[in-house]
């Protein structure tokens, strides 16, 4: 597990230490640095996957993140000490071991070279970040489409769903009969432990009666997803393609698949699991992300949704997940830069405090309505 991430001179942060837990929820106003936390982890993974140790560095543009060039990522208020050249530094603490990387700033470069002395190989990534159970699902996921890519290399061999979830349909097609291993992930209404049946049962939290099918499109390198509604038999609807079904169903599928395949040692980075879902579906998805953490994966979720927060609180209260495994980070800007506040959740699901701006809009609006 990654216990702590330290970010120096990178994007929104001059210097920040961000503790991580088995389940970490990032919240806060827009542009307060939440995605930067996830991007930092994705950047380390992307650089590790694409580069050899001898030309190690931060690869700013790749499969996971496209961050631009040096001047885009160097923290704007960087203060050079004694005229020293700027450095972008990232560090992780995992299982008691410290890992750190320091890269030289180059204004126009999209590969920032590490400071490592030539005779020492670049530090390797900790298993928590380099392992097979890594998923990073960005907020800008793939829109409903008539077909999706069929890449054996990415979806089957690497088991990666794509940072936009673009490989989730092919993954589901290929692994649909595999059992969902951890019982905490089993939906009580699932017809069996098969991945497809479990995915369907969790999707029914969002849309009751929905039925999924993922098939190859013969003669092409694509796969297709289709939905049917209602129970099988006379009352079942025709099959619909994703483009003719509400946005939320297709948009959430990668989140469902990522959670159902979570395993010990895995790392799930998920931006806005609530996107395009109705409130009850948002709470259901939050409970599924907690089940993924209960199954042993480390989960980091960015959210704007109080329903997601409440789903986490319910998972704790209903004993699906221990309160001490949850960390809440509320990011807000102050005159000193970004500050991070940490309300805690008790085992009864109650919060220790509600800092101003932390999911308080419901109350603020109610006060105005009742005024
Ligand atoms: N090089 C930089 N220097 C300082 N601040 C930056 C830099 N790059 C991005 N930012 C800040 O980070 C914000 C984006 O942070 P992000 O993590 O995406 O926010 P969010 O909390 O919405 O996920 C930008 O709006 C900007 O204020
Ligand atoms: Mg964001």
CSV table of C-alpha atoms and ligand atoms in Angstrom, one decimal:
chain,number,residue,atom,x,y,z
A,1,UNK,CA,0.0,0.0,0.0
A,2,UNK,CA,1.1,3.6,-0.6
A,3,UNK,CA,1.1,5.3,2.7
A,4,UNK,CA,2.2,8.8,1.7
A,5,UNK,CA,2.8,10.9,-1.4
A,6,UNK,CA,5.0,14.0,-1.3
A,7,UNK,CA,4.7,16.5,-4.2
A,8,UNK,CA,7.2,19.3,-4.6
A,9,UNK,CA,7.0,22.0,-7.3
A,10,UNK,CA,4.5,20.1,-9.4
A,11,UNK,CA,1.4,21.7,-10.8
A,12,UNK,CA,-0.9,23.0,-8.1
A,13,UNK,CA,1.5,22.1,-5.2
A,14,UNK,CA,4.6,24.0,-4.0
A,15,UNK,CA,5.0,21.3,-1.4
A,16,UNK,CA,2.4,18.9,-0.1
A,17,UNK,CA,2.5,15.7,1.9
A,18,UNK,CA,-0.6,13.6,1.2
A,19,UNK,CA,-1.2,10.6,3.4
A,20,UNK,CA,-3.1,7.7,1.7
A,21,UNK,CA,-5.1,5.0,3.3
A,22,UNK,CA,-6.7,1.8,2.0
A,23,UNK,CA,-9.6,4.1,1.0
A,24,UNK,CA,-8.9,7.8,0.3
A,25,UNK,CA,-11.6,10.3,-0.7
A,26,UNK,CA,-10.4,13.5,-2.3
A,27,UNK,CA,-12.9,16.4,-2.3
A,28,UNK,CA,-12.8,20.2,-2.6
A,29,UNK,CA,-13.6,23.1,-4.9
A,30,UNK,CA,-12.7,22.9,-8.6
A,31,UNK,CA,-9.0,23.5,-9.3
A,32,UNK,CA,-7.9,22.7,-5.8
A,33,UNK,CA,-5.4,20.0,-6.7
A,34,UNK,CA,-7.4,16.8,-6.4
A,35,UNK,CA,-6.7,15.5,-9.9
A,36,UNK,CA,-3.1,16.5,-9.5
A,37,UNK,CA,-2.8,13.9,-6.8
A,38,UNK,CA,-4.1,11.1,-9.1
A,39,UNK,CA,-2.1,12.5,-12.0
A,40,UNK,CA,1.1,12.3,-10.0
A,41,UNK,CA,0.6,8.6,-9.3
A,42,UNK,CA,-0.4,8.0,-13.0
A,43,UNK,CA,2.7,10.0,-14.2
A,44,UNK,CA,5.0,7.7,-12.1
A,45,UNK,CA,3.3,4.6,-13.5
A,46,UNK,CA,3.3,6.0,-17.1
A,47,UNK,CA,7.0,6.9,-16.9
A,48,UNK,CA,7.9,3.5,-15.4
A,49,UNK,CA,6.0,1.6,-18.1
A,50,UNK,CA,7.3,3.5,-21.1
A,51,UNK,CA,10.9,4.2,-20.2
A,52,UNK,CA,14.0,2.1,-19.6
A,53,UNK,CA,15.8,2.7,-16.3
A,54,UNK,CA,18.8,4.2,-18.0
A,55,UNK,CA,16.7,7.0,-19.6
A,56,UNK,CA,14.5,7.4,-16.6
A,57,UNK,CA,12.5,10.6,-16.1
A,58,UNK,CA,9.0,12.0,-15.9
A,59,UNK,CA,7.3,11.2,-19.2
A,60,UNK,CA,4.7,14.0,-19.2
A,61,UNK,CA,2.6,12.8,-22.2
A,62,UNK,CA,1.6,9.2,-22.6
A,63,UNK,CA,-1.2,6.7,-22.3
A,64,UNK,CA,-2.4,7.8,-18.9
A,65,UNK,CA,-1.9,11.5,-18.7
A,66,UNK,CA,-1.0,14.3,-21.1
A,67,UNK,CA,0.4,17.1,-19.0
A,68,UNK,CA,2.3,19.2,-21.6
A,69,UNK,CA,5.9,20.3,-21.2
A,70,UNK,CA,8.1,21.4,-18.3
A,71,UNK,CA,6.7,24.9,-18.0
A,72,UNK,CA,3.1,23.5,-17.7
A,73,UNK,CA,4.0,21.3,-14.7
A,74,UNK,CA,6.5,23.3,-12.8
A,75,UNK,CA,4.7,24.9,-9.9
A,76,UNK,CA,4.1,28.5,-11.0
A,77,UNK,CA,5.3,30.1,-7.7
A,78,UNK,CA,8.5,28.1,-7.6
A,79,UNK,CA,11.1,30.0,-5.6
A,80,UNK,CA,14.6,29.2,-6.6
A,81,UNK,CA,16.9,28.9,-3.6
A,82,UNK,CA,20.3,30.5,-4.1
A,83,UNK,CA,19.8,30.6,-7.8
A,84,UNK,CA,19.6,26.7,-7.9
A,85,UNK,CA,17.9,25.2,-11.0
A,86,UNK,CA,14.3,24.2,-10.4
A,87,UNK,CA,13.6,20.6,-9.5
A,88,UNK,CA,10.3,18.7,-9.6
A,89,UNK,CA,10.3,16.1,-6.8
A,90,UNK,CA,8.0,13.3,-6.1
A,91,UNK,CA,8.2,10.8,-3.3
A,92,UNK,CA,6.3,7.8,-2.0
A,93,UNK,CA,6.4,5.9,1.2
A,94,UNK,CA,5.2,2.3,0.8
A,95,UNK,CA,5.3,-0.4,3.5
A,96,UNK,CA,8.0,1.5,5.4
A,97,UNK,CA,10.2,2.1,2.4
A,98,UNK,CA,10.9,5.6,0.9
A,99,UNK,CA,11.1,6.1,-2.9
A,100,UNK,CA,11.9,9.5,-4.3
A,101,UNK,CA,12.5,11.0,-7.7
A,102,UNK,CA,14.0,14.4,-8.5
A,103,UNK,CA,13.8,15.7,-12.1
A,104,UNK,CA,15.5,18.7,-13.7
A,105,UNK,CA,13.2,21.3,-15.1
A,106,UNK,CA,13.4,22.0,-18.8
A,107,UNK,CA,10.9,24.5,-20.1
A,108,UNK,CA,10.1,22.9,-23.4
A,109,UNK,CA,10.8,19.2,-22.7
A,110,UNK,CA,8.1,16.6,-22.2
A,111,UNK,CA,10.6,14.2,-20.7
A,112,UNK,CA,12.1,15.6,-17.6
A,113,UNK,CA,15.3,13.8,-16.8
A,114,UNK,CA,16.0,12.5,-13.3
A,115,UNK,CA,18.9,13.7,-11.2
A,116,UNK,CA,20.1,10.2,-10.5
A,117,UNK,CA,23.8,9.7,-10.7
A,118,UNK,CA,24.8,7.7,-13.7
A,119,UNK,CA,26.3,4.8,-11.8
A,120,UNK,CA,23.0,4.1,-9.9
A,121,UNK,CA,20.0,2.8,-11.6
A,122,UNK,CA,16.9,5.0,-11.3
A,123,UNK,CA,14.8,4.0,-8.3
A,124,UNK,CA,12.2,1.3,-9.2
A,125,UNK,CA,8.5,1.8,-8.5
A,126,UNK,CA,7.0,0.2,-5.4
A,127,UNK,CA,4.9,-2.9,-6.2
A,128,UNK,CA,1.8,-1.0,-5.1
A,129,UNK,CA,2.2,1.2,-8.2
A,130,UNK,CA,3.9,-1.1,-10.7
A,131,UNK,CA,1.7,-4.1,-10.1
A,132,UNK,CA,-0.9,-5.7,-12.4
A,133,UNK,CA,-4.0,-4.5,-10.5
A,134,UNK,CA,-3.5,-0.8,-11.4
A,135,UNK,CA,-6.5,1.1,-12.9
A,136,UNK,CA,-6.7,4.8,-13.5
A,137,UNK,CA,-10.1,6.1,-14.7
A,138,UNK,CA,-10.2,9.7,-15.6
A,139,UNK,CA,-13.2,12.0,-15.3
A,140,UNK,CA,-13.2,12.4,-19.1
A,141,UNK,CA,-14.1,8.8,-19.8
A,142,UNK,CA,-15.1,7.5,-23.2
A,143,UNK,CA,-18.6,8.4,-24.4
A,144,UNK,CA,-21.2,5.8,-25.4
A,145,UNK,CA,-20.2,4.3,-28.7
A,146,UNK,CA,-21.3,1.8,-31.3
A,147,UNK,CA,-18.0,-0.1,-31.0
A,148,UNK,CA,-15.0,-0.2,-28.7
A,149,UNK,CA,-11.3,-1.2,-29.3
A,150,UNK,CA,-10.3,-4.8,-29.0
A,151,UNK,CA,-6.7,-4.9,-27.8
A,152,UNK,CA,-5.6,-8.3,-26.5
A,153,UNK,CA,-2.4,-6.7,-25.3
A,154,UNK,CA,-4.0,-4.0,-23.2
A,155,UNK,CA,-7.3,-5.5,-22.0
A,156,UNK,CA,-6.4,-9.2,-21.7
A,157,UNK,CA,-2.6,-9.5,-21.2
A,158,UNK,CA,-2.2,-6.3,-19.1
A,159,UNK,CA,-5.7,-6.3,-17.7
A,160,UNK,CA,-5.9,-2.6,-18.1
A,161,UNK,CA,-9.3,-0.9,-18.8
A,162,UNK,CA,-7.8,2.3,-20.3
A,163,UNK,CA,-7.6,5.6,-18.6
A,164,UNK,CA,-10.8,6.5,-20.3
A,165,UNK,CA,-12.3,3.1,-19.7
A,166,UNK,CA,-12.1,2.4,-23.4
A,167,UNK,CA,-11.0,-1.2,-22.9
A,168,UNK,CA,-13.6,-2.1,-20.3
A,169,UNK,CA,-16.1,-3.7,-22.9
A,170,UNK,CA,-13.4,-5.9,-24.4
A,171,UNK,CA,-12.2,-6.8,-20.9
A,172,UNK,CA,-15.8,-7.7,-19.9
A,173,UNK,CA,-16.2,-9.7,-23.1
A,174,UNK,CA,-13.1,-11.7,-22.6
A,175,UNK,CA,-13.3,-12.3,-18.8
A,176,UNK,CA,-17.1,-12.5,-18.5
A,177,UNK,CA,-17.2,-16.0,-17.1
A,178,UNK,CA,-14.4,-15.5,-14.6
A,179,UNK,CA,-15.6,-15.5,-11.0
A,180,UNK,CA,-15.6,-12.4,-8.9
A,181,UNK,CA,-13.3,-13.6,-6.1
A,182,UNK,CA,-14.0,-11.6,-3.0
A,183,UNK,CA,-17.4,-12.1,-1.3
A,184,UNK,CA,-17.6,-8.4,-0.3
A,185,UNK,CA,-17.9,-7.7,-4.0
A,186,UNK,CA,-20.7,-10.1,-4.6
A,187,UNK,CA,-24.0,-8.3,-5.1
A,188,UNK,CA,-26.8,-10.1,-3.2
A,189,UNK,CA,-28.9,-10.0,-6.4
A,190,UNK,CA,-26.2,-11.4,-8.7
A,191,UNK,CA,-27.3,-14.5,-10.6
A,192,UNK,CA,-23.9,-16.1,-10.1
A,193,UNK,CA,-20.3,-15.1,-9.2
A,194,UNK,CA,-19.5,-14.6,-12.9
A,195,UNK,CA,-18.1,-11.2,-13.7
A,196,UNK,CA,-20.9,-10.5,-16.2
A,197,UNK,CA,-23.7,-11.4,-13.8
A,198,UNK,CA,-22.1,-9.4,-11.0
A,199,UNK,CA,-21.5,-6.4,-13.3
A,200,UNK,CA,-25.2,-6.6,-14.3
A,201,UNK,CA,-26.3,-6.8,-10.7
A,202,UNK,CA,-24.3,-3.7,-9.7
A,203,UNK,CA,-25.5,-1.9,-12.9
A,204,UNK,CA,-29.0,-2.6,-11.7
A,205,UNK,CA,-28.4,-0.4,-8.7
A,206,UNK,CA,-28.2,2.4,-11.3
A,207,UNK,CA,-30.9,1.1,-13.6
A,208,UNK,CA,-33.2,-1.7,-12.4
A,209,UNK,CA,-33.7,-4.5,-14.9
A,210,UNK,CA,-30.8,-3.7,-17.1
A,211,UNK,CA,-29.0,-6.6,-18.8
A,212,UNK,CA,-25.6,-6.4,-20.5
A,213,UNK,CA,-24.0,-8.1,-23.4
A,214,UNK,CA,-20.4,-7.6,-24.7
A,215,UNK,CA,-19.6,-9.3,-28.0
A,216,UNK,CA,-16.9,-9.3,-30.7
A,217,UNK,CA,-17.8,-7.7,-34.0
A,218,UNK,CA,-16.9,-10.3,-36.5
A,219,UNK,CA,-14.2,-9.4,-39.1
A,220,UNK,CA,-13.1,-6.2,-37.2
A,221,UNK,CA,-10.8,-5.3,-34.3
A,222,UNK,CA,-13.7,-4.0,-32.3
A,223,UNK,CA,-16.2,-5.1,-29.7
A,224,UNK,CA,-19.7,-4.0,-29.0
A,225,UNK,CA,-21.8,-3.5,-25.9
A,226,UNK,CA,-25.5,-3.7,-25.8
A,227,UNK,CA,-28.2,-3.3,-23.2
A,228,UNK,CA,-31.6,-4.9,-22.7
A,229,UNK,CA,-34.2,-3.8,-20.2
A,230,UNK,CA,-36.8,-5.8,-18.2
A,231,UNK,CA,-36.9,-9.4,-17.3
A,232,UNK,CA,-36.1,-12.1,-19.9
A,233,UNK,CA,-39.0,-13.5,-21.9
A,234,UNK,CA,-42.0,-11.6,-23.3
A,235,UNK,CA,-41.5,-8.5,-21.2
A,236,UNK,CA,-37.8,-8.0,-22.2
A,237,UNK,CA,-37.0,-5.1,-24.5
A,238,UNK,CA,-34.9,-5.3,-27.7
A,239,UNK,CA,-31.2,-4.9,-27.4
A,240,UNK,CA,-30.1,-1.3,-27.5
A,241,UNK,CA,-26.7,0.1,-28.5
A,242,UNK,CA,-25.0,2.4,-25.9
A,243,UNK,CA,-25.6,5.5,-28.1
A,244,UNK,CA,-29.4,5.0,-27.7
A,245,UNK,CA,-29.3,4.5,-23.9
A,246,UNK,CA,-28.7,7.0,-21.2
A,247,UNK,CA,-25.1,8.2,-20.9
A,248,UNK,CA,-24.7,7.1,-17.2
A,249,UNK,CA,-24.9,3.3,-17.9
A,250,UNK,CA,-22.0,3.2,-20.3
A,251,UNK,CA,-20.0,5.8,-18.4
A,252,UNK,CA,-20.1,3.9,-15.2
A,253,UNK,CA,-19.3,0.5,-16.6
A,254,UNK,CA,-15.5,0.8,-16.3
A,255,UNK,CA,-15.9,1.8,-12.7
A,256,UNK,CA,-18.0,-1.3,-12.0
A,257,UNK,CA,-15.5,-3.6,-13.8
A,258,UNK,CA,-12.5,-2.0,-12.1
A,259,UNK,CA,-14.1,-2.5,-8.7
A,260,UNK,CA,-15.3,-6.1,-9.3
A,261,UNK,CA,-11.8,-7.2,-10.4
A,262,UNK,CA,-10.1,-5.5,-7.4
A,263,UNK,CA,-7.6,-7.6,-5.6
A,264,UNK,CA,-5.0,-7.3,-2.8
A,265,UNK,CA,-2.0,-5.3,-4.0
A,266,UNK,CA,-4.2,-3.5,-6.6
A,267,UNK,CA,-4.5,0.3,-6.9
A,268,UNK,CA,-7.7,1.9,-8.2
A,269,UNK,CA,-7.5,5.7,-9.0
A,270,UNK,CA,-11.0,6.8,-9.9
A,271,UNK,CA,-12.1,10.3,-10.8
A,272,UNK,CA,-15.8,11.2,-10.3
A,273,UNK,CA,-17.5,7.7,-10.1
A,274,UNK,CA,-20.7,9.7,-9.8
A,275,UNK,CA,-20.6,11.2,-13.3
A,276,UNK,CA,-24.0,11.1,-15.0
A,277,UNK,CA,-25.6,9.0,-12.3
A,278,UNK,CA,-28.7,9.7,-10.4
A,279,UNK,CA,-28.3,10.2,-6.6
A,280,UNK,CA,-29.1,6.7,-5.5
A,281,UNK,CA,-26.8,5.3,-8.1
A,282,UNK,CA,-24.0,7.5,-6.8
A,283,UNK,CA,-24.4,6.1,-3.3
A,284,UNK,CA,-24.4,2.5,-4.7
A,285,UNK,CA,-21.2,3.2,-6.7
A,286,UNK,CA,-19.5,4.6,-3.6
A,287,UNK,CA,-20.4,1.4,-1.7
A,288,UNK,CA,-19.0,-0.7,-4.6
A,289,UNK,CA,-15.7,1.3,-4.4
A,290,UNK,CA,-15.6,0.6,-0.7
A,291,UNK,CA,-16.1,-3.1,-1.5
A,292,UNK,CA,-13.1,-3.0,-3.8
A,293,UNK,CA,-11.1,-1.7,-0.9
A,294,UNK,CA,-12.5,-4.4,1.4
A,295,UNK,CA,-11.3,-6.9,-1.2
A,296,UNK,CA,-7.8,-5.7,-0.6
A,297,UNK,CA,-7.1,-3.0,-3.3
A,298,UNK,CA,-6.0,0.5,-2.4
A,299,UNK,CA,-8.6,2.9,-3.6
A,300,UNK,CA,-8.3,6.7,-4.2
A,301,UNK,CA,-11.5,8.4,-5.4
A,302,UNK,CA,-12.0,12.1,-6.4
A,303,UNK,CA,-15.5,13.3,-6.0
A,304,UNK,CA,-17.8,16.3,-5.9
A,305,UNK,CA,-20.7,14.2,-4.7
A,306,UNK,CA,-22.2,14.2,-1.2
A,307,UNK,CA,-23.9,10.9,-2.2
A,308,UNK,CA,-20.5,9.3,-2.7
A,309,UNK,CA,-19.4,10.6,0.7
A,310,UNK,CA,-22.6,9.2,2.2
A,311,UNK,CA,-22.1,5.8,0.4
A,312,UNK,CA,-18.7,5.6,2.1
A,313,UNK,CA,-20.2,6.5,5.5
A,314,UNK,CA,-22.9,3.9,5.0
A,315,UNK,CA,-20.3,1.2,4.1
A,316,UNK,CA,-18.6,2.0,7.4
A,317,UNK,CA,-21.8,2.2,9.5
A,318,UNK,CA,-23.1,-1.1,8.0
A,319,UNK,CA,-19.8,-2.8,8.8
A,320,UNK,CA,-18.7,-3.4,5.2
A,321,UNK,CA,-15.5,-1.5,5.8
A,322,UNK,CA,-13.6,-0.2,8.9
A,323,UNK,CA,-13.6,3.5,9.6
A,324,UNK,CA,-9.9,3.5,10.3
A,325,UNK,CA,-9.2,2.5,6.7
A,326,UNK,CA,-10.8,5.7,5.4
A,327,UNK,CA,-9.1,9.1,4.9
A,328,UNK,CA,-11.0,12.2,3.8
A,329,UNK,CA,-8.9,15.0,2.2
A,330,UNK,CA,-10.8,18.2,1.7
A,331,UNK,CA,-8.7,20.6,-0.5
A,332,UNK,CA,-9.2,24.3,-0.3
A,333,UNK,CA,-7.2,27.3,-1.4
A,334,UNK,CA,-5.9,29.8,1.1
A,335,UNK,CA,-3.5,32.7,1.0
A,336,UNK,CA,-0.8,30.2,1.8
A,337,UNK,CA,-1.6,28.0,-1.2
A,338,UNK,CA,-3.6,24.8,-1.0
A,339,UNK,CA,-4.5,23.5,2.5
A,340,UNK,CA,-5.8,20.0,3.1
A,341,UNK,CA,-8.3,19.4,5.9
A,342,UNK,CA,-9.1,15.9,7.3
A,343,UNK,CA,-12.5,15.4,8.9
A,344,UNK,CA,-12.7,11.8,10.2
A,345,UNK,CA,-15.5,9.3,9.9
A,346,UNK,CA,-16.5,7.4,13.1
A,347,UNK,CA,-17.6,3.8,13.1
A,348,UNK,CA,-21.2,5.0,13.2
A,349,UNK,CA,-20.6,6.9,9.9
A,350,UNK,CA,-20.7,10.3,11.6
A,351,UNK,CA,-18.2,12.9,10.7
A,352,UNK,CA,-15.9,14.6,13.3
A,353,UNK,CA,-16.5,18.0,11.7
A,354,UNK,CA,-17.8,19.8,8.7
A,355,UNK,CA,-15.3,22.5,7.6
A,356,UNK,CA,-16.8,25.4,5.7
A,357,UNK,CA,-17.3,24.5,2.1
A,358,UNK,CA,-17.1,20.7,2.7
A,359,UNK,CA,-20.3,19.3,1.2
A,360,UNK,CA,-22.3,22.0,3.0
A,361,UNK,CA,-24.2,23.3,0.0
A,362,UNK,CA,-27.4,21.4,0.9
A,363,UNK,CA,-27.6,23.1,4.2
A,364,UNK,CA,-26.7,26.5,2.8
A,365,UNK,CA,-29.4,26.3,0.2
A,366,UNK,CA,-31.9,25.0,2.8
A,367,UNK,CA,-31.1,28.0,5.0
A,368,UNK,CA,-31.8,30.3,2.2
A,369,UNK,CA,-35.0,28.5,1.2
A,370,UNK,CA,-36.3,28.7,4.8
A,371,UNK,CA,-35.2,32.3,5.3
B,1,LIG,N1,2.1,24.8,-13.2
B,1,LIG,C1,1.2,25.1,-12.3
B,1,LIG,N2,1.5,26.0,-11.3
B,1,LIG,C2,0.6,26.4,-10.4
B,1,LIG,N3,-0.7,25.9,-10.4
B,1,LIG,C3,-1.0,25.0,-11.3
B,1,LIG,C4,-0.1,24.6,-12.4
B,1,LIG,N4,-0.8,23.8,-13.2
B,1,LIG,C5,-2.0,23.7,-12.7
B,1,LIG,N5,-2.2,24.5,-11.6
B,1,LIG,C6,-3.4,24.7,-10.8
B,1,LIG,O1,-4.0,23.4,-10.6
B,1,LIG,C7,-5.3,23.5,-11.0
B,1,LIG,C8,-5.8,22.2,-11.5
B,1,LIG,O2,-5.7,21.3,-10.4
B,1,LIG,P1,-6.5,19.9,-10.5
B,1,LIG,O3,-5.8,19.0,-9.6
B,1,LIG,O4,-6.8,19.5,-11.9
B,1,LIG,O5,-7.8,20.4,-9.7
B,1,LIG,P2,-9.1,19.6,-9.3
B,1,LIG,O6,-9.2,19.8,-7.8
B,1,LIG,O7,-10.3,20.4,-10.0
B,1,LIG,O8,-9.0,18.2,-9.7
B,1,LIG,C9,-5.4,24.6,-12.0
B,1,LIG,O9,-6.6,25.2,-12.1
B,1,LIG,C10,-4.4,25.6,-11.5
B,1,LIG,O10,-4.9,26.4,-10.6
B,2,LIG,MG1,-10.2,17.1,-10.9
